[in-house]
XYZ file of C-alpha atoms in Angstrom:
284
model
C -17.866 30.073 8.365
C -16.188 28.167 5.552
C -14.663 30.437 2.926
C -16.102 30.067 -0.552
C -13.793 28.810 -3.291
C -14.095 30.013 -6.870
C -12.034 27.207 -8.338
C -9.396 27.974 -10.952
C -9.227 31.575 -12.176
C -7.448 32.527 -15.381
C -6.451 36.162 -15.887
C -5.771 37.395 -19.413
C -3.598 40.506 -19.286
C -1.044 40.820 -16.499
C -0.809 44.595 -16.265
C -1.683 46.681 -13.221
C -5.294 45.500 -12.938
C -4.768 41.851 -13.884
C -1.760 41.385 -11.609
C -3.433 43.257 -8.743
C -6.463 41.003 -9.115
C -4.226 37.932 -8.942
C -2.529 39.258 -5.805
C -5.894 40.028 -4.203
C -7.362 36.609 -5.004
C -4.319 34.823 -3.620
C -4.157 37.064 -0.548
C -7.764 36.259 0.347
C -7.333 32.571 -0.492
C -10.591 32.278 -2.404
C -9.332 30.291 -5.412
C -7.889 26.849 -5.961
C -5.423 28.293 -8.457
C -4.729 31.591 -10.234
C -2.909 31.494 -13.558
C -2.277 34.199 -16.132
C -1.824 34.973 -19.806
C 0.130 37.774 -21.468
C 1.940 38.192 -24.762
C 4.672 40.218 -23.012
C 7.284 37.881 -21.487
C 8.468 40.603 -19.083
C 4.940 41.087 -17.738
C 4.619 37.319 -17.282
C 7.917 37.164 -15.379
C 7.091 40.104 -13.099
C 3.605 38.790 -12.302
C 4.980 35.333 -11.553
C 7.815 36.611 -9.361
C 5.411 38.903 -7.469
C 3.147 35.959 -6.701
C 0.178 37.356 -8.623
C -0.183 34.045 -10.488
C 1.084 30.508 -10.073
C 1.585 29.762 -13.764
C 1.802 31.953 -16.866
C 1.207 31.305 -20.540
C 1.639 33.287 -23.750
C -1.256 31.755 -25.707
C -4.857 31.170 -24.679
C -4.882 27.482 -25.619
C -4.445 26.663 -21.913
C -7.789 28.223 -21.010
C -9.490 24.877 -20.609
C -8.505 24.690 -16.941
C -10.286 27.916 -15.969
C -13.579 27.927 -14.070
C -13.630 31.734 -14.251
C -11.845 33.755 -16.912
C -11.091 37.455 -16.374
C -10.112 39.594 -19.372
C -7.976 42.432 -17.985
C -6.915 43.785 -21.372
C -7.215 47.136 -23.221
C -10.502 47.753 -25.096
C -9.207 46.811 -28.583
C -8.071 43.392 -27.291
C -11.372 42.340 -25.708
C -13.150 41.046 -28.813
C -10.159 38.996 -30.071
C -9.804 37.507 -26.569
C -13.509 36.655 -26.455
C -13.229 34.886 -29.810
C -10.230 32.850 -28.634
C -11.905 32.102 -25.313
C -14.896 30.746 -27.195
C -12.573 28.231 -28.834
C -10.485 27.163 -25.842
C -12.611 27.732 -22.711
C -14.284 24.660 -21.270
C -18.054 24.266 -21.145
C -19.429 26.010 -18.076
C -16.609 28.550 -17.851
C -17.745 31.987 -16.618
C -16.166 34.952 -18.400
C -15.908 38.530 -17.169
C -13.746 41.535 -17.975
C -12.364 44.711 -16.403
C -12.623 47.070 -19.375
C -13.821 50.620 -18.743
C -16.249 50.681 -21.707
C -19.153 48.259 -21.819
C -21.929 48.988 -24.349
C -19.877 48.192 -27.458
C -18.608 44.909 -26.038
C -22.050 43.749 -24.925
C -23.529 44.753 -28.284
C -20.876 42.663 -30.058
C -21.580 39.608 -27.882
C -25.208 39.721 -29.046
C -24.169 39.347 -32.686
C -21.414 36.758 -32.339
C -22.513 33.206 -31.463
C -20.407 32.797 -28.311
C -20.903 29.462 -26.579
C -20.555 31.131 -23.196
C -22.608 34.275 -23.953
C -25.092 33.708 -21.092
C -22.098 33.283 -18.785
C -20.392 36.509 -19.853
C -20.688 39.177 -17.140
C -19.302 42.588 -18.078
C -17.305 44.242 -15.308
C -15.269 47.332 -14.502
C -13.408 47.950 -11.219
C -13.284 51.645 -10.392
C -9.710 51.477 -9.182
C -6.328 52.150 -10.676
C -3.133 54.135 -10.517
C -1.406 56.602 -12.806
C 1.494 54.137 -13.163
C 0.684 51.033 -15.184
C 2.212 47.582 -15.444
C 2.568 44.574 -13.137
C 5.454 46.124 -11.188
C 2.960 48.600 -9.680
C 0.361 45.962 -8.780
C -0.831 45.653 -5.173
C -3.171 43.252 -3.406
C -5.163 46.144 -1.894
C -5.913 47.988 -5.153
C -9.596 47.006 -5.025
C -10.186 47.382 -1.280
C -13.437 49.303 -0.837
C -13.627 50.116 -4.551
C -16.851 50.067 -6.543
C -16.819 47.241 -9.093
C -19.484 47.778 -11.754
C -21.163 44.702 -13.257
C -23.270 45.070 -16.399
C -25.553 42.051 -16.815
C -28.175 41.957 -19.563
C -31.461 40.123 -19.937
C -29.472 37.202 -21.430
C -27.057 36.881 -18.504
C -27.256 33.658 -16.514
C -28.081 34.590 -12.908
C -25.803 31.917 -11.450
C -22.875 33.364 -13.433
C -23.747 36.868 -12.247
C -23.902 35.764 -8.617
C -20.563 33.974 -8.955
C -18.797 37.059 -10.341
C -20.532 39.216 -7.734
C -19.254 36.872 -5.016
C -15.750 36.937 -6.448
C -15.730 40.735 -6.397
C -17.009 40.839 -2.824
C -14.445 38.262 -1.696
C -11.565 40.676 -2.400
C -13.197 43.620 -0.630
C -14.869 45.418 -3.542
C -18.440 46.705 -3.686
C -20.430 45.447 -6.694
C -22.753 47.895 -8.442
C -25.150 46.597 -11.108
C -25.775 48.934 -14.063
C -26.842 48.540 -17.656
C -23.953 48.810 -20.150
C -25.330 52.141 -21.348
C -25.619 53.555 -17.818
C -22.076 52.458 -17.113
C -20.654 54.211 -20.169
C -22.490 57.473 -19.410
C -21.203 57.480 -15.845
C -17.685 56.416 -16.851
C -17.452 59.275 -19.351
C -17.980 61.848 -16.585
C -16.382 60.097 -13.614
C -13.397 58.432 -15.282
C -12.741 59.421 -18.889
C -13.352 63.177 -18.661
C -10.836 63.618 -15.793
C -8.121 62.194 -18.047
C -9.047 64.603 -20.843
C -8.997 67.503 -18.370
C -5.644 66.486 -16.871
C -4.134 66.242 -20.343
C -5.533 69.656 -21.306
C -4.247 71.330 -18.146
C -0.759 69.940 -18.675
C -0.735 71.308 -22.218
C -1.838 74.707 -20.895
C 0.988 74.687 -18.342
C 3.495 74.392 -21.189
C 2.677 78.011 -22.087
C 3.875 79.241 -18.669
C 7.396 80.406 -17.921
C 7.330 79.293 -14.253
C 5.378 76.011 -14.005
C 7.227 75.259 -10.749
C 4.630 77.471 -9.052
C 2.232 74.511 -9.205
C 0.971 73.439 -5.794
C -1.009 70.527 -4.335
C -4.249 71.431 -6.118
C -2.468 71.280 -9.474
C -0.918 67.938 -8.568
C -4.357 66.569 -7.600
C -5.953 67.712 -10.839
C -3.196 66.487 -13.155
C -2.121 63.236 -11.462
C -3.692 61.003 -14.108
C -1.901 62.822 -16.932
C 0.964 60.417 -16.166
C -1.162 57.457 -17.305
C -0.431 55.478 -20.453
C -1.385 57.647 -23.484
C -1.923 54.576 -25.663
C -4.289 52.961 -23.170
C -6.326 56.104 -22.612
C -6.564 56.921 -26.303
C -8.103 53.471 -26.844
C -10.493 53.912 -23.895
C -11.669 57.344 -25.075
C -12.101 56.064 -28.632
C -14.167 53.126 -27.357
C -16.547 55.516 -25.558
C -16.345 58.292 -28.132
C -20.009 59.386 -28.236
C -20.390 59.621 -24.463
C -17.067 61.438 -24.043
C -18.007 63.972 -26.724
C -21.370 64.513 -25.022
C -19.702 65.171 -21.662
C -17.275 67.611 -23.299
C -20.237 69.599 -24.619
C -21.678 69.624 -21.093
C -18.334 70.744 -19.682
C -18.154 73.511 -22.281
C -21.542 74.773 -21.073
C -20.522 74.825 -17.402
C -17.180 76.499 -18.125
C -18.861 79.146 -20.251
C -21.356 79.762 -17.462
C -18.570 80.313 -14.926
C -16.578 82.460 -17.355
C -19.574 84.711 -18.050
C -20.302 85.269 -14.361
C -16.646 86.107 -13.647
C -16.449 88.426 -16.640
C -19.676 90.195 -15.612
C -18.345 90.802 -12.066
C -21.259 88.746 -10.753
C -19.355 87.620 -7.672
C -22.519 86.423 -5.939
C -23.212 83.926 -8.730
C -19.609 82.735 -8.648
C -19.941 82.244 -4.883
C -23.184 80.298 -5.383
C -21.558 77.966 -7.931
C -18.528 77.380 -5.709
C -20.788 76.787 -2.688
C -22.934 74.319 -4.626
C -19.827 72.395 -5.674
C -18.560 72.275 -2.088
C -21.938 71.015 -0.871
C -21.964 68.277 -3.507
C -18.407 67.264 -2.638
C -19.217 67.161 1.095
C -22.261 64.976 0.416
C -20.253 62.618 -1.785
C -17.601 62.269 0.925
C -20.007 61.150 3.644
């Protein structure tokens, strides 16, 4: 079967995700060309030397060559990039992103008269590493990962199918959700773990022998090594949902605390057993 080609792909933001996407696209040979944009000259050099992209640029005025444009930038940079893309992208260009918050971006696109609005397909790959930057990029970052797409009623179906095909071509599993559904799920499954890891690390600072930490501690706090600036911007972009999940967490922690304090060991066992059952089901 002849492999599908997605033409020329431009990637804005050559950090971990953007560079890994370039490596994956080139590894699978599904594009005519992959080129990248980044304001950081070091990131451009690393991505180019690693083979993530074939050409790099600092400014977006070279966007006209892209058939598909992927915005792999932090949340605060998405809107400015969309505005510039509207100026420089060619007619017919499909635009998607990798940002972990969706509702605010989609809401903005409905108010700004983007030429390519019907061809904008929100996206978020559920993959990453604690270490950021292009030097940590790998072609297999998205293998088997869920890649959420958030089309709206205004989204052109052909554009959606193209982005869906692109995601599948590098081994990811597309999942279609509304922007609001995505943000609710991301708050619990992605953003809350970072808040918890940060909190646990701060608690460990009160201990005199933190070297007692074992594998379970390492598992729970791994993402505390992530970029503070990036995660502050992500949490701020999904503020309402993150606050809501923190209230939910407060309820569940209080419930566990009360059962432990009351010597209700049977209830504690039931809660632990329920969690194990849920984890076993999720792992199947």
